[in-house]
Short mmCIF file of C-alpha atoms in Angstrom, two decimals:
data_model
loop_
_atom_site.label_atom_id
_atom_site.label_comp_id
_atom_site.label_asym_id
_atom_site.label_seq_id
_atom_site.Cartn_x
_atom_site.Cartn_y
_atom_site.Cartn_z
CA MET A 3 -0.66 25.36 43.87
CA TYR A 4 -0.03 25.83 40.35
CA ASP A 5 2.24 24.45 37.67
CA VAL A 6 5.09 27.22 36.46
CA PHE A 7 6.27 27.24 32.97
CA ILE A 8 8.87 29.20 31.28
CA THR A 9 7.14 30.38 28.28
CA LYS A 10 9.43 32.58 26.56
CA ALA A 11 13.07 33.82 26.88
CA SER A 12 15.03 36.46 25.91
CA LYS A 13 18.72 37.99 26.09
CA TYR A 14 20.51 41.32 25.31
CA LEU A 15 24.26 41.41 24.58
CA PRO A 16 25.55 45.11 24.33
CA ASN A 17 27.45 46.21 21.21
CA GLU A 18 29.71 44.15 19.30
CA PRO A 19 31.68 41.02 20.39
CA VAL A 20 35.03 42.09 22.08
CA ALA A 21 37.86 39.60 21.07
CA ASN A 22 40.85 38.75 23.36
CA ASP A 23 43.27 41.15 21.78
CA GLU A 24 40.90 44.01 21.98
CA MET A 25 40.16 43.97 25.58
CA GLU A 26 42.66 46.64 26.72
CA THR A 27 41.32 48.82 24.14
CA TYR A 28 38.15 49.07 25.83
CA LEU A 29 39.16 48.57 29.64
CA GLY A 30 42.38 50.69 29.02
CA LEU A 31 45.83 49.96 30.43
CA ILE A 32 46.74 50.11 34.14
CA ASN A 33 49.09 53.08 34.51
CA ASP A 34 49.96 52.92 30.53
CA ALA A 35 51.56 49.44 31.09
CA PRO A 36 49.88 46.10 29.20
CA SER A 37 48.98 43.34 31.58
CA LYS A 38 51.39 40.33 31.95
CA ALA A 39 48.68 38.20 33.67
CA LYS A 40 46.38 38.55 30.87
CA SER A 41 47.57 35.92 28.59
CA LEU A 42 47.68 33.20 31.15
CA ILE A 43 44.32 33.89 32.40
CA LEU A 44 42.93 33.92 29.03
CA ARG A 45 44.59 30.77 28.13
CA ASN A 46 42.91 29.04 30.94
CA ASN A 47 39.40 30.49 30.87
CA LYS A 48 38.87 29.67 27.10
CA ILE A 49 37.11 32.85 26.44
CA THR A 50 37.52 34.06 23.03
CA THR A 51 34.86 36.78 22.96
CA ARG A 52 32.84 38.81 25.25
CA TYR A 53 30.26 41.83 25.45
CA TYR A 54 31.16 45.26 27.15
CA ALA A 55 28.81 48.08 27.65
CA LEU A 56 31.43 50.34 26.50
CA ASP A 57 32.78 52.09 23.55
CA THR A 58 36.33 51.93 22.66
CA GLU A 59 37.13 55.05 24.54
CA GLY A 60 35.90 53.27 27.77
CA ASN A 61 32.79 55.35 28.05
CA PRO A 62 29.57 53.57 28.97
CA THR A 63 26.99 52.86 26.43
CA HIS A 64 24.07 51.37 28.69
CA SER A 65 23.57 50.92 32.44
CA ASN A 66 22.68 47.82 34.17
CA ALA A 67 18.90 48.76 34.23
CA GLN A 68 19.03 49.60 30.56
CA LEU A 69 20.39 46.15 29.85
CA THR A 70 17.86 44.54 31.64
CA ALA A 71 15.13 46.38 30.39
CA LYS A 72 16.25 45.64 26.72
CA ALA A 73 16.48 41.81 27.70
CA ILE A 74 12.82 42.00 29.07
CA GLU A 75 11.40 43.82 25.92
CA GLY A 76 12.29 40.77 24.20
CA LEU A 77 9.61 38.89 25.97
CA PHE A 78 6.78 41.39 24.79
CA ASP A 79 4.64 40.17 21.85
CA GLU A 80 0.90 39.76 20.78
CA ASN A 81 0.42 37.19 23.69
CA PHE A 82 2.11 39.02 26.34
CA LYS A 83 2.39 42.68 26.21
CA LYS A 84 4.41 44.79 28.83
CA GLU A 85 1.13 46.10 30.60
CA ASP A 86 0.22 42.29 31.33
CA MET A 87 3.22 42.08 33.64
CA LYS A 88 2.39 41.56 37.55
CA LEU A 89 5.87 40.82 38.87
CA LEU A 90 9.44 42.00 38.15
CA SER A 91 11.91 40.04 39.98
CA VAL A 92 15.51 40.49 38.76
CA GLY A 93 19.15 39.53 40.29
CA THR A 94 22.62 41.12 39.62
CA THR A 95 26.12 41.22 41.10
CA SER A 96 26.47 44.57 39.76
CA PRO A 97 23.76 47.05 40.25
CA ASP A 98 24.08 50.69 39.04
CA GLN A 99 23.66 52.10 42.40
CA ILE A 100 23.66 51.00 46.20
CA GLN A 101 20.25 52.27 46.25
CA PRO A 102 17.58 52.41 45.01
CA SER A 103 17.31 48.70 44.24
CA HIS A 104 17.85 47.38 40.82
CA ALA A 105 14.36 46.16 40.12
CA SER A 106 13.16 49.85 40.87
CA MET A 107 15.44 51.16 38.34
CA VAL A 108 14.42 48.29 35.66
CA HIS A 109 10.89 49.13 36.40
CA GLY A 110 11.50 52.78 35.42
CA GLU A 111 13.22 51.95 32.58
CA LEU A 112 10.53 49.72 31.08
CA ASN A 113 7.94 52.60 31.04
CA ILE A 114 5.20 49.94 31.95
CA GLY A 115 2.71 52.99 32.95
CA LYS A 116 1.39 51.09 36.10
CA SER A 117 2.49 50.05 39.49
CA ILE A 118 3.79 46.21 39.82
CA GLU A 119 5.31 44.10 42.21
CA ILE A 120 9.25 44.30 42.20
CA ASN A 121 11.98 42.21 43.81
CA THR A 122 15.54 42.56 43.95
CA SER A 123 18.02 39.74 44.54
CA THR A 124 21.64 40.72 45.27
CA GLY A 125 24.75 38.85 45.73
CA LEU A 126 26.96 36.99 43.00
CA CYS A 127 25.86 34.49 40.25
CA ASN A 128 23.18 32.85 42.39
CA SER A 129 21.25 36.29 42.59
CA GLY A 130 19.97 35.51 39.14
CA MET A 131 18.69 32.09 40.43
CA ASN A 132 17.60 33.69 43.48
CA ALA A 133 15.13 36.10 41.41
CA LEU A 134 14.03 33.14 39.13
CA ASN A 135 13.02 31.33 42.50
CA TYR A 136 11.09 34.37 43.73
CA GLY A 137 9.13 34.46 40.53
CA PHE A 138 8.47 30.76 40.55
CA LEU A 139 7.33 30.60 44.14
CA SER A 140 4.96 33.49 43.56
CA VAL A 141 3.45 32.01 40.57
CA LYS A 142 3.17 28.62 41.94
CA ALA A 143 1.43 29.86 44.90
CA GLY A 144 -1.24 31.76 42.82
CA VAL A 145 -0.03 35.20 44.22
CA GLN A 146 0.65 36.29 40.55
CA ASP A 147 -0.47 34.59 37.53
CA ASN A 148 2.81 35.59 35.70
CA ALA A 149 6.31 36.58 36.72
CA VAL A 150 9.14 38.53 34.53
CA CYS A 151 12.56 37.31 35.73
CA ALA A 152 15.91 38.45 34.85
CA GLY A 153 19.77 38.24 35.61
CA SER A 154 22.09 40.76 34.39
CA GLU A 155 25.45 42.16 34.72
CA ARG A 156 27.58 45.41 33.91
CA MET A 157 30.83 44.44 35.39
CA SER A 158 32.95 46.42 32.64
CA ALA A 159 32.63 49.73 34.24
CA TRP A 160 34.17 48.15 37.42
CA MET A 161 37.26 47.11 35.67
CA THR A 162 38.29 49.93 33.73
CA ALA A 163 41.81 50.84 34.22
CA ASP A 164 41.27 54.25 36.27
CA LYS A 165 39.76 51.99 38.94
CA PHE A 166 43.08 50.59 39.62
CA ASN A 167 45.81 53.04 38.76
CA HIS A 168 45.97 54.29 42.32
CA GLU A 169 46.55 50.93 43.76
CA ALA A 170 49.32 50.18 40.90
CA GLU A 171 50.92 53.41 42.10
CA ASN A 172 50.77 52.26 45.68
CA LEU A 173 52.17 48.84 45.10
CA LYS A 174 54.99 49.48 42.62
CA LEU A 175 57.76 46.74 42.22
CA LEU A 176 61.62 47.61 43.04
CA GLU A 177 61.98 48.43 39.43
CA GLU A 178 59.37 50.77 39.73
CA ARG A 179 56.94 49.10 37.23
CA PRO A 180 53.43 49.92 38.83
CA ILE A 181 51.42 46.75 39.37
CA VAL A 182 47.96 45.39 40.81
CA ALA A 183 47.24 42.56 42.90
CA PHE A 184 46.66 39.66 41.10
CA LYS A 185 43.37 38.71 43.24
CA ARG A 186 41.80 42.14 41.82
CA GLU A 187 43.36 41.91 38.24
CA PHE A 188 42.25 38.23 37.80
CA LEU A 189 38.64 39.15 37.28
CA ARG A 190 39.28 41.83 34.75
CA TRP A 191 39.95 39.13 32.05
CA MET A 192 36.83 36.78 33.10
CA LEU A 193 33.88 39.20 33.28
CA SER A 194 31.33 40.19 30.71
CA ASP A 195 28.27 42.35 30.42
CA GLY A 196 24.48 41.36 29.16
CA ALA A 197 21.19 40.31 30.55
CA GLY A 198 18.69 37.30 30.06
CA ALA A 199 15.13 37.46 30.97
CA PHE A 200 12.34 34.51 31.29
CA LEU A 201 8.65 34.99 31.33
CA LEU A 202 6.84 32.72 33.76
CA GLU A 203 3.41 31.59 33.51
CA ASN A 204 0.87 29.33 34.98
CA LYS A 205 -0.02 27.79 31.82
CA PRO A 206 2.27 26.47 28.80
CA ARG A 207 1.87 28.11 25.54
CA GLU A 208 0.19 26.37 22.57
CA ASN A 209 2.47 25.51 19.49
CA SER A 210 5.55 26.64 20.99
CA ILE A 211 8.22 25.47 23.51
CA SER A 212 7.53 26.09 27.21
CA LEU A 213 9.48 24.52 30.23
CA LYS A 214 8.03 23.28 33.17
CA VAL A 215 9.72 24.16 36.29
CA GLU A 216 9.78 21.10 38.58
CA PHE A 217 11.93 22.49 41.49
CA ILE A 218 14.77 24.89 42.43
CA ASP A 219 17.03 24.17 45.19
CA PHE A 220 19.53 25.97 47.10
CA TYR A 221 22.67 25.19 49.17
CA SER A 222 25.08 27.44 51.19
CA TYR A 223 28.48 26.38 52.88
CA ALA A 224 29.15 29.93 54.43
CA HIS A 225 29.19 27.64 57.57
CA GLU A 226 32.14 25.85 56.61
CA ILE A 227 34.59 28.26 54.32
CA GLU A 228 35.46 31.68 54.42
CA ALA A 229 34.79 34.12 51.44
CA CYS A 230 36.45 33.57 48.37
CA MET A 231 34.82 36.18 45.87
CA TYR A 232 33.94 39.63 47.48
CA ALA A 233 33.62 43.30 46.75
CA GLY A 234 33.49 46.58 48.72
CA CYS A 235 35.79 45.01 51.25
CA ASP A 236 38.99 43.50 51.80
CA LYS A 237 40.08 39.93 53.43
CA LEU A 238 42.12 39.96 56.47
CA GLU A 239 44.90 37.57 57.43
CA ASP A 240 42.36 35.53 59.50
CA GLY A 241 39.89 35.12 56.56
CA SER A 242 37.47 37.65 57.71
CA LEU A 243 36.28 40.66 55.70
CA LYS A 244 36.89 44.35 56.63
CA SER A 245 34.08 46.52 55.15
CA TRP A 246 34.80 49.74 52.88
CA ALA A 247 33.00 51.60 55.91
CA ASP A 248 35.81 50.78 58.16
CA TYR A 249 38.62 52.22 55.97
CA PRO A 250 39.39 56.01 55.62
CA SER A 251 38.20 57.19 52.61
CA ASP A 252 41.90 57.99 51.44
CA GLU A 253 42.36 54.27 51.47
CA TRP A 254 39.43 53.15 48.89
CA LEU A 255 41.30 53.81 45.84
CA LYS A 256 44.88 52.82 47.02
CA GLN A 257 43.64 49.44 47.98
CA SER A 258 40.97 48.95 45.42
CA ILE A 259 38.52 48.44 48.06
CA PHE A 260 35.35 48.43 45.63
CA ALA A 261 36.99 46.29 43.14
CA ILE A 262 35.66 42.64 42.89
CA LYS A 263 38.37 40.53 44.10
CA GLN A 264 38.80 36.40 43.78
CA ASP A 265 40.73 34.29 46.27
CA THR A 266 41.80 31.68 43.54
CA LYS A 267 43.57 29.17 46.08
CA ILE A 268 40.09 28.81 47.74
CA LEU A 269 38.12 28.69 44.52
CA ASP A 270 40.43 25.48 43.26
CA LYS A 271 39.91 23.81 46.47
CA TYR A 272 36.12 24.01 46.90
CA ILE A 273 34.23 25.14 44.01
CA LEU A 274 34.00 21.72 42.12
CA VAL A 275 33.82 19.43 44.98
CA LYS A 276 31.00 21.40 46.82
CA GLY A 277 29.12 21.72 43.69
CA ALA A 278 28.81 17.96 43.05
CA GLU A 279 27.86 17.55 46.92
CA SER A 280 25.15 19.97 46.58
CA LEU A 281 23.58 18.36 43.22
CA ARG A 282 23.92 15.00 44.50
CA SER A 283 21.80 16.16 47.41
CA SER A 284 19.03 17.41 45.27
CA PHE A 285 19.30 14.29 43.09
CA ASP A 286 18.52 12.24 46.49
CA LYS A 287 15.89 14.55 47.62
CA HIS A 288 14.03 14.36 44.48
CA ASN A 289 14.96 10.62 43.90
CA LEU A 290 16.29 11.58 40.07
CA ASP A 291 17.99 9.30 37.80
CA PRO A 292 21.10 11.03 36.08
CA GLU A 293 20.20 8.88 32.83
CA LYS A 294 16.89 10.64 32.69
CA ILE A 295 18.68 13.91 32.14
CA ASP A 296 18.81 15.12 28.55
CA HIS A 297 20.37 18.53 28.68
CA VAL A 298 23.15 19.76 31.41
CA LEU A 299 23.45 23.60 31.55
CA ALA A 300 26.00 24.26 34.13
CA HIS A 301 27.33 27.82 34.61
CA ILE A 302 31.11 27.96 34.95
CA SER A 303 33.25 30.82 35.13
CA SER A 304 36.32 29.65 33.21
CA GLY A 305 36.91 26.68 30.76
CA TYR A 306 39.34 25.60 33.14
CA PHE A 307 36.68 23.83 35.23
CA LYS A 308 34.89 22.25 32.41
CA ASP A 309 36.51 18.66 32.48
CA GLY A 310 36.90 18.83 36.31
CA LEU A 311 33.29 19.42 36.84
CA LYS A 312 32.15 16.61 34.76
CA GLU A 313 34.58 14.31 36.70
CA GLU A 314 33.38 15.76 40.10
CA PHE A 315 29.61 14.98 39.14
CA ALA A 316 30.71 11.49 38.07
CA LYS A 317 32.39 10.84 41.34
CA LYS A 318 28.94 11.33 42.79
CA GLY A 319 27.20 9.08 40.58
CA MET A 320 26.12 11.75 38.05
CA ASP A 321 28.09 10.75 34.95
CA PHE A 322 26.70 12.84 32.32
CA PRO A 323 27.99 12.12 28.76
CA ALA A 324 29.89 14.82 27.04
CA GLU A 325 27.00 15.27 24.37
CA LYS A 326 24.32 16.17 26.95
CA TRP A 327 26.34 19.32 28.19
CA PHE A 328 25.63 22.57 26.67
CA TYR A 329 28.09 25.84 27.14
CA ASN A 330 28.42 29.09 25.60
CA LEU A 331 30.83 30.44 27.88
CA SER A 332 33.67 30.96 24.98
CA GLU A 333 31.34 32.84 22.85
CA VAL A 334 29.72 35.24 25.58
CA GLY A 335 31.86 35.40 28.26
CA ASN A 336 31.11 35.03 32.13
CA ILE A 337 28.09 37.12 32.66
CA GLY A 338 27.76 35.96 36.15
CA ALA A 339 24.03 36.39 37.47
CA GLY A 340 23.00 36.38 33.82
CA SER A 341 24.74 33.53 32.36
CA ILE A 342 22.34 30.83 33.12
CA PHE A 343 19.52 32.77 31.52
CA ILE A 344 21.33 33.55 28.33
CA ALA A 345 22.64 29.93 27.87
CA LEU A 346 18.88 28.35 28.58
CA GLU A 347 17.71 31.17 26.12
CA GLU A 348 19.96 29.86 23.28
CA LEU A 349 19.09 26.33 24.03
CA MET A 350 15.37 26.94 24.28
CA ASN A 351 15.61 28.83 21.06
CA SER A 352 17.63 26.52 19.11
CA GLY A 353 14.71 24.40 17.80
CA THR A 354 16.64 21.17 19.36
CA LEU A 355 14.43 20.39 22.48
CA LYS A 356 11.93 17.93 22.27
CA LYS A 357 8.67 17.25 24.36
CA GLY A 358 9.35 15.34 27.75
CA GLU A 359 12.98 16.12 27.80
CA LYS A 360 14.57 17.10 31.17
CA VAL A 361 16.96 20.12 31.24
CA LEU A 362 19.21 20.42 34.28
CA LEU A 363 20.25 23.86 35.43
CA CYS A 364 23.43 24.13 37.75
CA VAL A 365 24.97 27.56 39.15
CA PRO A 366 27.85 27.98 41.49
CA GLU A 367 28.45 31.13 43.35
CA SER A 368 32.18 31.42 44.73
CA GLY A 369 31.08 34.31 47.18
CA ARG A 370 31.25 32.22 50.10
CA PHE A 371 30.48 28.81 48.15
CA ALA A 372 26.51 28.61 47.41
CA TYR A 373 24.80 26.67 44.84
CA SER A 374 21.59 26.16 43.18
CA CYS A 375 20.08 23.96 40.82
CA ALA A 376 16.84 23.44 38.98
CA LEU A 377 15.03 20.86 36.65
CA LEU A 378 13.08 21.83 33.86
CA THR A 379 10.64 19.51 31.81
CA VAL A 380 10.15 20.45 27.95
CA CYS A 381 6.46 20.80 27.02
#
């Protein structure tokens, strides 16, 4: 078995940052009416800027595969050229198509000029960590001596007004104002575009920061809790999901079946509690001392959860001081599967990390409540 190191990190954020008052310029007005929920959602999520792979007319400027490829290209240098890549492992919530796989499309964009091993992890926020874990285990086992892992999203194309106009017309209020269901509109003001990438190797780089991957753990609570975040389906009264394939095609637009949706009541009830429970399990499993953790990078979908997460961790005996937490949510937005990559890239390239420090990564996924965490040591 080999040790595994993140030897370089890179990110790509498309176009210019978009301020709160500019969002509907890019995403459009649903049936030409400004959103009444937008200001409340933005006040709670504390996001001030985000990035869209769109122009101001709502036209796409990049595909998800292109965003991911651009992040990966930032890993190439004199020590690691693109033809040196052995494994490409990527994760996303928002692939450009159902098939071919996202990794196939990214491989095509990179123009490497040779065949390589590829892996695609799908799902929600944990798909990026799943992709990282595949690369980590491959290098650790000696199957490959390097792996490029990436997490990315292009959710803006899912959130443009034209995707919701039919539903809004179908759900008119008595005063004839077209509306869209809150569980669908909620995420229009939460999500952002971008990609982050790591290079994994079996040796640290000399004269530069490398991060040794100590472990990556995963937990799912789908055996206890119904779906909370979902797309390509709708939730029935009993909590089960009805697939898009079981709806007549003329209902797909009327009910925004393909839109990504959030059950906020279930989210508030479980997301923090189960996150603390899963992290406590990892600390017990690996006999970790919370006081020995130097940096905590927790992916949160909204600033609304920031204080609550710290409190829930403390209840489980993991009371990390405020100065150890690192967030960039307010500046880059919620980039789902790419968020933890982009946060770690910023910390890794900040010049503040010191040899021997421990970096904790925590990623929740509200789909049906799955969690991951990883421990890294600065080399």
